[in-house]
XYZ file of C-alpha atoms in Angstrom:
677
model
C -45.133 -160.230 -22.990
C -47.817 -157.292 -22.436
C -47.278 -156.632 -18.920
C -48.434 -153.514 -16.465
C -45.800 -152.139 -14.641
C -47.524 -152.474 -11.412
C -47.750 -156.303 -11.984
C -44.198 -157.531 -11.561
C -45.810 -160.692 -9.925
C -47.450 -161.522 -13.179
C -44.333 -160.950 -15.125
C -42.161 -163.417 -12.726
C -45.420 -166.144 -13.142
C -45.289 -166.156 -16.633
C -41.101 -166.106 -16.841
C -41.714 -169.302 -14.397
C -44.222 -170.959 -16.896
C -41.969 -170.361 -19.750
C -39.160 -171.990 -17.794
C -41.135 -175.188 -18.314
C -39.963 -175.319 -22.031
C -37.094 -175.526 -24.093
C -36.419 -174.307 -27.970
C -34.395 -176.521 -30.314
C -31.345 -175.420 -29.120
C -32.296 -175.973 -25.642
C -32.542 -172.714 -24.515
C -35.403 -172.084 -21.857
C -38.046 -169.913 -23.535
C -38.171 -167.555 -20.851
C -34.873 -166.439 -22.396
C -36.862 -165.220 -25.415
C -39.329 -163.524 -23.788
C -39.467 -159.443 -23.855
C -41.357 -157.691 -21.708
C -43.752 -154.741 -23.135
C -44.748 -152.245 -20.558
C -48.469 -151.971 -20.869
C -50.368 -148.800 -21.538
C -51.914 -148.255 -17.945
C -55.698 -147.508 -17.700
C -55.128 -145.835 -14.268
C -53.053 -143.211 -15.719
C -54.918 -142.325 -19.007
C -56.328 -138.796 -18.529
C -56.724 -137.839 -22.562
C -58.617 -139.569 -24.916
C -56.838 -141.649 -27.739
C -55.467 -140.421 -30.769
C -58.571 -141.034 -33.329
C -55.873 -141.781 -36.165
C -55.180 -145.044 -33.929
C -58.284 -145.785 -32.161
C -62.093 -144.727 -32.031
C -62.992 -145.664 -28.610
C -66.772 -146.767 -29.967
C -68.351 -149.532 -31.787
C -71.589 -150.510 -32.300
C -73.878 -153.642 -31.300
C -73.982 -154.576 -35.110
C -70.172 -154.957 -34.676
C -70.601 -157.181 -31.683
C -73.229 -159.323 -33.103
C -70.953 -159.744 -36.488
C -68.299 -161.586 -34.480
C -70.816 -162.963 -31.849
C -74.089 -163.624 -33.611
C -77.082 -164.318 -31.176
C -80.336 -165.833 -32.214
C -82.295 -163.190 -30.283
C -80.836 -160.177 -32.250
C -80.607 -159.136 -35.538
C -78.057 -157.062 -37.416
C -80.208 -154.267 -38.275
C -80.332 -150.250 -38.661
C -80.988 -150.307 -34.932
C -78.152 -152.621 -34.034
C -75.980 -150.704 -36.360
C -76.941 -147.314 -34.616
C -76.465 -148.494 -31.139
C -73.029 -147.061 -30.316
C -71.299 -148.524 -27.515
C -68.030 -146.732 -25.581
C -65.039 -148.528 -24.813
C -63.947 -148.960 -21.409
C -60.712 -147.266 -20.156
C -59.394 -150.655 -19.623
C -60.652 -151.772 -23.237
C -58.983 -149.050 -24.821
C -55.389 -149.339 -22.703
C -55.385 -153.044 -23.729
C -56.153 -152.124 -27.584
C -53.493 -149.301 -27.311
C -50.889 -151.890 -25.695
C -51.409 -154.362 -28.421
C -51.181 -151.676 -31.622
C -47.628 -150.489 -29.824
C -46.329 -154.197 -29.822
C -47.488 -154.503 -33.464
C -45.180 -151.429 -34.160
C -42.215 -153.186 -32.669
C -42.971 -156.220 -34.584
C -43.312 -154.408 -37.843
C -40.167 -152.237 -37.420
C -38.206 -155.214 -36.229
C -35.795 -157.904 -37.676
C -37.841 -161.404 -36.902
C -40.226 -162.507 -39.209
C -43.041 -163.163 -36.817
C -43.455 -162.848 -32.884
C -45.703 -164.832 -30.254
C -47.694 -162.188 -28.235
C -48.810 -162.806 -24.932
C -50.812 -161.218 -22.231
C -49.746 -161.656 -18.739
C -52.813 -163.740 -17.251
C -51.856 -166.896 -19.502
C -50.513 -170.476 -19.295
C -49.438 -173.006 -21.411
C -52.075 -175.835 -21.689
C -51.539 -179.512 -21.402
C -49.738 -180.462 -24.541
C -48.413 -177.238 -25.323
C -45.031 -178.089 -26.684
C -46.292 -181.041 -28.849
C -49.372 -179.294 -30.145
C -47.330 -176.213 -31.153
C -45.134 -178.321 -33.161
C -47.912 -179.869 -34.875
C -49.574 -176.647 -35.477
C -46.444 -175.087 -37.032
C -45.722 -177.931 -39.257
C -49.236 -177.823 -40.450
C -49.083 -174.083 -41.138
C -45.754 -174.526 -43.336
C -47.985 -177.094 -45.381
C -51.169 -174.990 -45.816
C -49.943 -171.593 -47.211
C -49.943 -172.474 -50.666
C -46.675 -170.447 -51.203
C -48.557 -166.991 -49.296
C -46.936 -166.078 -45.840
C -49.055 -166.255 -42.774
C -50.317 -163.120 -41.084
C -51.934 -164.223 -37.906
C -52.087 -167.615 -36.135
C -54.217 -167.662 -32.741
C -53.071 -170.105 -30.011
C -55.589 -168.701 -27.431
C -59.310 -168.349 -28.382
C -62.594 -169.206 -27.645
C -65.006 -169.998 -30.687
C -68.494 -168.046 -30.599
C -69.130 -167.484 -34.386
C -69.393 -168.957 -37.592
C -65.966 -170.579 -37.577
C -65.173 -173.280 -40.140
C -64.481 -176.772 -38.409
C -61.412 -178.369 -38.406
C -60.796 -181.046 -40.852
C -60.230 -184.419 -39.471
C -56.764 -185.329 -38.598
C -55.624 -181.374 -39.166
C -53.910 -179.513 -36.330
C -55.170 -176.054 -37.962
C -57.931 -174.104 -39.619
C -57.980 -170.983 -41.715
C -60.315 -168.215 -40.888
C -62.756 -166.762 -43.384
C -65.107 -165.219 -41.425
C -65.303 -163.807 -37.824
C -66.145 -165.630 -34.538
C -62.623 -165.710 -32.456
C -62.622 -164.192 -28.955
C -59.539 -163.313 -27.146
C -55.974 -161.703 -28.125
C -54.301 -163.114 -25.066
C -51.927 -165.700 -27.162
C -51.300 -165.308 -31.104
C -48.389 -165.437 -33.302
C -48.089 -162.438 -35.709
C -45.980 -161.967 -38.918
C -44.165 -158.979 -39.689
C -46.291 -158.632 -42.581
C -49.417 -159.312 -40.438
C -48.416 -156.280 -38.120
C -47.841 -154.000 -41.027
C -51.178 -155.165 -42.451
C -52.871 -154.361 -39.104
C -51.454 -151.016 -38.783
C -52.312 -149.974 -42.506
C -55.973 -150.950 -41.478
C -56.098 -148.202 -38.325
C -57.680 -146.894 -36.725
C -59.128 -149.644 -34.442
C -62.602 -149.215 -33.347
C -63.846 -151.440 -30.313
C -62.240 -153.899 -28.193
C -59.103 -155.473 -29.885
C -60.362 -158.784 -30.319
C -63.625 -157.700 -31.719
C -61.452 -155.586 -34.271
C -58.870 -158.532 -35.207
C -61.917 -160.494 -36.370
C -63.147 -157.719 -38.848
C -59.659 -158.003 -40.571
C -59.771 -161.572 -41.350
C -60.941 -160.975 -45.054
C -57.781 -159.008 -45.663
C -55.433 -161.254 -43.821
C -54.169 -164.848 -44.135
C -55.236 -165.929 -40.526
C -55.644 -169.055 -38.980
C -56.434 -170.871 -35.522
C -54.976 -173.718 -34.235
C -57.441 -176.668 -33.971
C -57.940 -176.227 -30.258
C -56.458 -173.676 -27.510
C -53.187 -174.740 -26.542
C -52.482 -171.205 -24.655
C -55.264 -170.813 -21.806
C -56.177 -167.835 -19.819
C -55.989 -168.282 -15.620
C -59.042 -168.708 -13.932
C -57.644 -168.139 -10.695
C -56.443 -164.781 -11.540
C -59.642 -162.045 -11.413
C -59.645 -160.008 -14.492
C -58.979 -156.037 -14.108
C -60.794 -155.587 -17.469
C -64.263 -153.903 -17.547
C -66.441 -154.853 -20.631
C -68.455 -152.198 -22.222
C -70.752 -154.609 -24.067
C -72.115 -156.545 -21.117
C -74.386 -153.760 -19.745
C -75.945 -153.341 -23.584
C -76.703 -156.956 -23.866
C -78.415 -156.841 -20.387
C -80.570 -153.957 -21.424
C -81.542 -155.392 -24.816
C -82.662 -158.637 -22.944
C -79.711 -160.981 -24.315
C -78.423 -161.754 -20.645
C -81.540 -163.726 -19.481
C -80.074 -165.344 -16.229
C -78.794 -163.150 -13.358
C -76.480 -164.953 -10.987
C -76.076 -163.646 -7.542
C -73.151 -160.603 -7.931
C -71.698 -160.510 -4.423
C -68.378 -159.534 -3.252
C -65.673 -162.287 -2.918
C -64.548 -162.315 0.834
C -60.961 -160.843 1.138
C -58.432 -161.360 3.741
C -57.780 -157.680 4.477
C -54.909 -156.429 6.730
C -56.312 -154.580 9.671
C -57.710 -152.884 11.370
C -56.966 -149.948 9.523
C -56.689 -146.615 11.636
C -56.600 -143.345 9.633
C -56.252 -139.788 11.185
C -55.332 -136.193 9.998
C -56.244 -132.867 9.768
C -59.609 -131.280 8.347
C -59.392 -131.044 4.313
C -56.482 -133.242 3.856
C -58.351 -135.999 2.455
C -59.868 -137.995 5.381
C -63.346 -138.084 3.821
C -62.042 -139.378 0.466
C -59.846 -142.064 2.183
C -62.813 -143.307 3.900
C -64.724 -144.015 0.735
C -61.434 -145.521 -0.915
C -60.827 -148.246 1.722
C -64.794 -149.037 1.533
C -64.364 -149.412 -2.472
C -61.353 -151.860 -1.717
C -63.530 -153.839 0.704
C -63.257 -152.693 4.030
C -66.049 -152.019 6.475
C -65.114 -148.413 7.094
C -66.630 -146.245 9.949
C -65.564 -142.736 9.061
C -65.918 -138.877 10.485
C -67.147 -139.529 13.639
C -66.138 -137.919 17.209
C -66.358 -141.437 19.039
C -66.995 -145.048 18.693
C -69.799 -146.603 20.129
C -68.660 -148.078 23.455
C -69.009 -151.640 22.506
C -66.900 -151.196 19.345
C -64.103 -149.330 21.048
C -63.756 -151.894 23.917
C -63.207 -154.467 21.361
C -61.258 -152.810 19.277
C -58.537 -151.888 22.211
C -58.446 -155.343 23.646
C -58.011 -156.852 20.235
C -61.528 -158.817 19.960
C -62.045 -159.836 16.289
C -65.944 -159.663 16.836
C -66.280 -155.808 15.845
C -68.712 -154.282 13.141
C -65.862 -152.465 11.252
C -62.266 -153.216 10.176
C -61.353 -149.598 9.304
C -61.711 -146.379 11.380
C -60.937 -143.188 9.714
C -61.009 -139.858 11.610
C -62.574 -141.024 14.778
C -62.392 -138.628 17.715
C -62.178 -140.994 20.245
C -58.879 -142.392 18.554
C -56.460 -140.490 20.531
C -52.553 -141.337 20.451
C -53.207 -143.485 23.890
C -55.779 -145.713 22.041
C -53.856 -145.954 18.950
C -50.570 -147.018 20.685
C -52.732 -149.771 22.610
C -54.202 -150.894 19.255
C -50.595 -151.315 17.696
C -49.751 -153.467 20.503
C -52.716 -155.838 20.439
C -53.087 -155.991 16.575
C -50.015 -157.300 14.920
C -51.625 -156.812 11.137
C -52.700 -153.180 12.026
C -52.116 -150.525 9.424
C -51.847 -146.818 10.311
C -52.066 -143.875 7.789
C -51.718 -140.164 8.573
C -53.134 -137.626 6.132
C -51.161 -134.769 7.762
C -48.429 -134.794 10.654
C -47.185 -138.163 11.817
C -48.353 -141.664 12.853
C -48.868 -141.048 16.705
C -47.545 -144.606 17.273
C -44.111 -145.545 18.197
C -45.122 -149.267 18.388
C -45.758 -149.765 14.969
C -43.309 -151.083 12.417
C -42.418 -149.289 9.350
C -44.538 -151.647 7.070
C -47.628 -150.822 8.994
C -47.302 -147.128 8.350
C -48.118 -144.663 5.815
C -48.199 -141.276 5.363
C -51.010 -140.262 2.620
C -50.638 -136.638 2.372
C -52.396 -134.581 -0.396
C -49.246 -133.764 -2.295
C -48.828 -137.716 -3.012
C -50.324 -138.112 -6.689
C -50.840 -141.841 -7.046
C -52.781 -142.629 -3.421
C -53.895 -145.827 -5.038
C -50.395 -147.121 -5.121
C -49.555 -146.182 -1.674
C -52.490 -147.802 -0.422
C -52.172 -151.091 -2.358
C -48.521 -151.320 -1.191
C -49.477 -150.719 2.456
C -52.600 -153.096 2.423
C -50.884 -155.584 0.067
C -54.035 -155.545 -2.565
C -54.492 -155.362 -6.049
C -54.427 -151.805 -7.638
C -58.214 -150.829 -7.884
C -59.511 -150.486 -11.553
C -61.419 -147.577 -10.984
C -60.461 -143.993 -10.073
C -59.500 -142.901 -6.496
C -62.178 -140.670 -5.213
C -62.176 -136.734 -4.561
C -64.820 -136.320 -1.973
C -64.479 -133.128 0.280
C -64.051 -133.883 3.694
C -67.157 -134.015 5.765
C -65.549 -132.856 9.187
C -66.000 -135.162 12.406
C -69.743 -135.709 12.932
C -71.505 -136.703 16.193
C -73.211 -139.730 16.827
C -76.542 -139.455 18.949
C -78.168 -141.674 21.301
C -81.438 -141.604 19.751
C -83.179 -144.789 20.088
C -84.454 -146.211 17.105
C -87.799 -145.377 15.755
C -90.903 -147.584 16.107
C -93.938 -147.570 13.861
C -97.413 -148.969 14.353
C -96.682 -150.855 10.798
C -95.302 -154.537 11.296
C -91.941 -154.974 9.209
C -90.281 -158.102 8.550
C -86.821 -158.427 7.202
C -86.312 -160.715 4.309
C -82.812 -162.507 3.749
C -80.038 -159.827 3.173
C -77.041 -160.054 1.123
C -73.710 -160.517 2.688
C -71.083 -158.037 2.288
C -68.440 -155.593 3.324
C -71.185 -152.306 3.282
C -74.089 -154.457 5.045
C -73.938 -154.926 9.003
C -75.657 -157.790 10.555
C -78.217 -156.495 13.182
C -75.848 -157.107 16.260
C -73.703 -154.778 14.940
C -75.786 -151.713 13.629
C -75.102 -148.371 15.193
C -76.797 -147.657 18.050
C -77.358 -144.099 17.762
C -77.907 -141.864 14.639
C -75.301 -140.054 12.590
C -76.664 -136.226 12.317
C -75.804 -134.648 8.774
C -77.367 -131.675 6.737
C -76.552 -130.565 3.511
C -74.301 -127.336 2.567
C -75.650 -124.782 0.345
C -75.549 -125.500 -3.245
C -72.884 -124.441 -5.640
C -74.828 -121.782 -7.717
C -72.861 -122.476 -10.788
C -74.302 -125.751 -10.947
C -77.915 -125.864 -12.027
C -80.093 -127.690 -9.506
C -82.292 -130.821 -11.266
C -85.904 -129.766 -11.642
C -88.815 -129.689 -9.022
C -91.380 -131.715 -10.787
C -95.036 -131.576 -10.082
C -96.895 -133.878 -12.823
C -100.729 -134.812 -12.318
C -102.995 -136.276 -15.546
C -103.766 -132.836 -16.211
C -100.172 -132.466 -18.032
C -98.806 -134.672 -20.735
C -95.606 -136.849 -20.121
C -93.109 -134.270 -21.167
C -90.186 -136.130 -22.896
C -87.695 -133.474 -21.975
C -88.227 -134.801 -18.002
C -89.224 -138.041 -18.480
C -87.823 -141.089 -20.281
C -90.146 -143.719 -21.867
C -87.903 -146.974 -21.255
C -87.258 -149.516 -24.357
C -84.798 -151.986 -22.306
C -84.832 -154.627 -19.720
C -82.810 -156.289 -17.134
C -81.797 -160.007 -16.742
C -84.386 -160.975 -13.714
C -87.353 -159.229 -15.639
C -89.310 -161.337 -18.234
C -90.886 -158.664 -19.922
C -89.282 -156.133 -22.410
C -89.986 -152.532 -21.574
C -91.672 -150.376 -24.579
C -92.842 -147.295 -25.100
C -96.144 -148.016 -26.473
C -96.980 -149.973 -22.975
C -97.044 -146.829 -21.492
C -100.520 -144.897 -22.324
C -102.396 -141.808 -20.567
C -105.956 -140.751 -20.231
C -107.761 -138.102 -18.174
C -107.694 -140.148 -14.807
C -104.008 -142.026 -15.138
C -100.735 -142.782 -16.699
C -101.051 -146.647 -17.231
C -98.127 -149.104 -17.540
C -99.603 -152.222 -18.929
C -98.019 -155.761 -18.828
C -99.242 -157.860 -21.716
C -98.397 -161.176 -23.326
C -96.848 -159.895 -26.629
C -94.131 -161.773 -28.371
C -90.974 -159.512 -28.448
C -87.576 -160.228 -30.003
C -85.921 -161.138 -26.743
C -89.029 -161.911 -24.214
C -92.567 -163.163 -24.590
C -94.054 -160.325 -22.550
C -93.824 -156.588 -22.796
C -94.465 -153.676 -20.350
C -94.043 -150.416 -19.479
C -91.221 -148.379 -17.408
C -90.675 -144.391 -17.140
C -87.541 -142.656 -15.504
C -86.703 -139.205 -14.690
C -84.221 -137.707 -17.267
C -82.504 -135.719 -14.581
C -80.614 -137.616 -11.720
C -81.169 -136.518 -8.087
C -78.857 -136.274 -5.009
C -81.020 -136.136 -1.920
C -84.673 -135.085 -2.050
C -88.442 -136.271 -1.458
C -90.038 -138.181 -4.294
C -93.533 -138.849 -4.065
C -96.148 -140.740 -6.006
C -100.019 -141.466 -6.061
C -100.493 -144.739 -7.792
C -102.040 -148.315 -7.865
C -99.953 -151.581 -8.229
C -101.058 -154.477 -10.297
C -102.496 -157.215 -8.335
C -101.400 -160.180 -10.513
C -99.335 -163.013 -9.095
C -95.553 -162.908 -10.518
C -95.772 -159.072 -11.215
C -93.788 -156.387 -9.255
C -95.062 -152.656 -9.476
C -91.940 -150.536 -8.567
C -91.254 -146.823 -7.555
C -87.822 -146.439 -6.850
C -84.215 -144.847 -7.288
C -81.644 -146.021 -9.045
C -78.292 -145.978 -10.881
C -75.110 -148.277 -11.856
C -71.352 -147.719 -11.627
C -71.812 -147.707 -8.448
C -74.831 -149.605 -7.990
C -77.054 -147.626 -5.592
C -80.780 -147.993 -5.136
C -83.596 -147.076 -2.743
C -87.068 -149.327 -3.464
C -90.682 -149.189 -3.030
C -92.120 -152.364 -4.649
C -95.590 -154.011 -4.311
C -95.613 -158.051 -4.939
C -99.030 -158.844 -7.069
C -99.282 -161.821 -4.759
C -99.946 -159.964 -1.626
C -100.600 -156.133 -2.078
C -101.171 -155.486 1.561
C -97.824 -155.453 1.891
C -94.700 -152.966 0.823
C -91.266 -153.914 0.255
C -88.506 -151.422 0.636
C -85.010 -152.114 -0.068
C -81.567 -150.474 -0.307
C -78.310 -151.285 -2.297
C -75.466 -149.653 -1.314
C -71.999 -149.612 -3.171
C -69.554 -146.934 -2.319
C -67.282 -144.981 -4.695
C -67.661 -142.127 -7.200
C -69.270 -141.625 -10.255
C -67.906 -144.435 -12.853
C -66.783 -147.004 -9.990
C -67.801 -150.400 -11.232
C -68.858 -151.688 -8.010
C -72.248 -153.105 -8.482
C -72.686 -155.828 -6.282
C -76.307 -157.080 -4.711
C -78.495 -159.488 -5.563
C -81.441 -159.380 -2.507
C -80.206 -155.974 -1.359
C -81.405 -155.471 2.329
C -85.307 -156.105 1.563
C -87.928 -155.160 4.555
C -91.721 -155.991 4.148
C -94.034 -153.651 5.725
C -97.587 -154.408 6.460
C -99.651 -151.407 5.357
C -102.811 -152.224 6.749
C -104.903 -152.202 3.356
C -104.970 -153.479 -0.181
C -102.913 -151.309 -2.203
C -104.222 -152.523 -5.538
C -107.729 -151.539 -4.228
C -107.162 -147.688 -4.888
C -104.674 -145.082 -5.508
C -102.778 -143.973 -2.644
C -99.510 -141.738 -1.754
C -96.154 -143.128 -1.294
C -92.839 -141.298 -0.778
C -89.204 -141.879 -0.177
C -87.570 -138.965 1.727
C -83.848 -139.698 0.884
C -81.919 -137.476 3.061
C -77.874 -137.503 3.720
C -78.458 -139.035 7.297
C -81.477 -141.138 6.764
C -83.857 -142.621 4.663
C -87.630 -142.772 5.514
C -90.687 -144.077 3.642
C -94.273 -142.890 3.886
C -97.606 -143.956 3.097
C -100.512 -141.561 2.483
C -98.172 -138.966 4.487
C -97.530 -141.236 7.337
C -93.826 -142.361 8.272
C -93.859 -146.232 8.150
C -90.179 -147.081 8.175
C -86.954 -145.481 8.296
C -83.202 -146.307 8.009
C -80.253 -144.415 9.457
C -76.627 -144.623 8.500
C -75.048 -148.050 9.003
C -78.664 -149.508 9.665
C -77.723 -151.968 8.128
C -75.983 -149.840 5.160
C -74.644 -146.847 4.383
C -77.060 -144.039 2.870
C -76.794 -143.939 -0.820
C -74.879 -140.867 -1.661
C -74.606 -140.651 -5.430
C -77.137 -138.747 -7.820
C -79.592 -141.368 -8.434
C -82.685 -141.380 -11.476
C -86.271 -141.817 -10.356
C -87.936 -144.901 -11.827
C -91.247 -146.358 -11.996
C -92.174 -149.792 -13.454
C -94.324 -152.912 -14.051
C -92.382 -156.159 -14.617
C -92.462 -159.868 -14.303
C -89.792 -161.301 -12.018
C -88.293 -164.722 -13.261
C -87.959 -165.411 -9.303
C -90.961 -167.614 -8.343
C -89.917 -167.515 -4.954
C -89.929 -163.628 -5.054
C -93.036 -162.799 -6.703
C -94.708 -165.859 -7.077
C -95.890 -168.067 -10.795
C -97.367 -165.868 -13.118
C -101.044 -165.923 -13.185
C -101.064 -165.538 -17.272
C -104.686 -165.815 -17.273
C -105.041 -162.295 -15.733
C -102.932 -160.766 -18.414
C -103.112 -157.884 -19.659
C -102.517 -156.188 -16.239
C -101.803 -152.609 -15.342
C -100.383 -150.240 -12.855
C -101.584 -146.784 -12.592
C -100.068 -143.325 -11.642
C -101.959 -140.647 -10.755
C -99.627 -137.785 -9.626
C -95.795 -137.435 -9.040
C -93.915 -134.748 -7.254
C -90.048 -134.814 -7.096
C -88.582 -132.166 -4.499
C -84.681 -132.016 -4.751
C -83.066 -131.441 -1.665
C -80.451 -129.160 -3.315
C -78.324 -129.998 -6.492
C -76.399 -133.237 -7.270
C -73.119 -131.532 -5.857
C -74.504 -131.297 -2.175
C -71.912 -131.886 0.507
C -73.116 -133.096 3.649
C -71.655 -131.857 6.656
C -71.646 -131.763 10.432
C -74.610 -130.174 12.374
C -73.679 -130.877 15.932
C -76.568 -132.315 18.143
C -77.057 -131.876 21.969
C -78.179 -135.683 22.150
C -74.660 -136.831 22.197
C -73.528 -140.505 23.213
C -71.222 -140.681 26.274
C -68.110 -142.021 24.552
C-alpha cells in the first residue's frame, strides 16, 4: 500500500476496507498489507535521477494511450514536450521503489494499491474468477501484470463472452491504483527504466514486452469522495490545443475552516507570507493593516458571524485585550505568533501555534492547527510588507455609468456590503539592480512586430470556438489586424488571431489604440493574464454592443506555481463609454499598481478598483495579451452572426510602461488621511 506519511487517515481507512475480506485461511486481508512510505512531492527539491525517470513526455505519447479524433500523432505531436508535475514525479518514483521491493523479495506476486481505493461490489468473487481465468490463459507463461483498477480509454480488446479476463496487446488503460505484479514482471519494468511521463501512461508503452492482463471490469475503484491532490500535466496542453472543448465553472468548494484566525508577530518574521498562506488554504484573510474597519472590529469582538474576513494577520488594532476578548467569544478561534508568545491566556493549547522563522515545514504546522489537508503547493516566501494604513477616502465616482454583472463566489471575492470602506495606500520599492526590468515597449505601425517581444499565439482555450493561428495576424501601414474567419482547423471550425508579450510584467501602465470587432458572438480582448495561480485584468468589447466596455479581474492567491486557477465569470463590470468603439480607433489603458487598478479611455479614468473592492489586487507577473475570439456562451456574447465573417479587430499602437521589475515589493506609504479606528 503506497501511502504518504502525512496521511495516516488514508492508511487507517484502507486497513478498515481490507478488514472486510479474509483469505482462504480465514486471515483478514489487513494482516497481509504492508505500508510503503510514498515519495512526497512536498519535499522534493532536486530533480529525479534521469537513469530512473525522465520528467518529460510528448503529446504523441499521450495520444498513443488515449487517442483523440481531433488530433493526429504527427511530427508536431512528437515534438510537443510536456513537463511532468512534481506530484506525477513523486507517484512514479513511489511505484518504482515498490517494484524494487517486489523484484528483490521472496513472493511470486503482490497486489499494489494506492491509498485512495476501495473494493468494488462483488470484489471477492470477481477476484477469484479473474485469478482462475489467469491460471488457465497463460499457456505455460507466467503473467507479469494484472490490472484490477482501470479506465479503458484506448483501443483495448473487448472481453470475450463469459470471460473474466482479457490480454492487453495495445495501450489504452488509465490508472495504476490497483494492480498485481509478478516478481518477473517487476524485474522487466526495472530493466526498462527510465520511466518517462506519468506512471500509468508509461506502463501502457511496456505492454508489448510484457504479459499483461486486465480483469473484465474494474473490481478495485478510486474513491470519489476523496479529492485528488495530484496535478495533471497534460490538461493545460489539451486545453491549449483545443481538445477540451467545454469549460465547466471552476469555483472553490466551500470549506468549514476553524476561525477566526488571528496572527501577530514582529516585522520580518513571515507575517505577509502567513497571510498569503492562509488565503491559499481558503481563508478570506486581511493582513498588514494598522486597524480594522469599525464594523468589522465590532463584529469580531462580540462574536458575530456576519464579517467580511475570517483571518486577520498583523492588524495593529488587535492588541492583547482585543485578542483575549476574541478568545472568550470565539471557541473555534486559532491564534498564531511568528515571534514572541500568543498574547491570550484564555486560549487552549490546541488553539495556538508559534510559527517562528526557524520552523522548516510551516505547512505541516498550519495543517495540524487548522485540521486541513496539507496543501499541494509550496509555502509562500513573500517578504513582509509591514503594517499599512487604511485611509478613509470615499470611493471614486465617474461620469460613465457602470453596472456589475454576476460575480463568482469564493474566499477572495467580497460581497458589496463587506467591501473595505477606505483605500490601502501602497507604493513599490526600488527594483533589485541584479534583476533586469522587463522592456518599456512603444510600438506603432511604423515598426514591424518583433518576435523577440511578441508571440503570435497558436493555441486556444475551452470556451473559445476559434483556434488562434499566426497567419490570422497581419500588418499593413495603418494597423495590425486580428482576423476571425470561418476556416476549418483540426479542432475548431473558426480561426483567429492573438498576440502576447514574451515578457511578464508586475505592475505598470498598458495602453493600446485599437478598434474592436462589431460582430455578435465575437469578443475583442486586451488583457493581462497568467495561470498558476490564475490572475487576470481585462478590457473586453462584446461585438453585440460596442458602446460598452467590460472590465474584469480574476484573483487567486499564491506564489509562482500555485495551482489555484478558480474563476468562471470573475468579477465583471460593464461601463457605458458613450460612443461606439467599433467606429474608430480609441486609446484604452489598464493602470495596474499595487494599491489599485484604473481603467482609462482616451486618457480619462472611467473606473477603478482598490484592494478588496471586491478582490485583492493581482500581485504576480502577468503577460500582456490581445485577441479576437468567439465565445461558446451565447448568453455572454450573443449568437454568432456568421454572415458577417470574416471580421477583424485593428491595433494601431501599443505602449507598455512597467512600474519597475517583476520583483517589486509593495510597502507602506503612510497617509495623513487615516481612518479613526
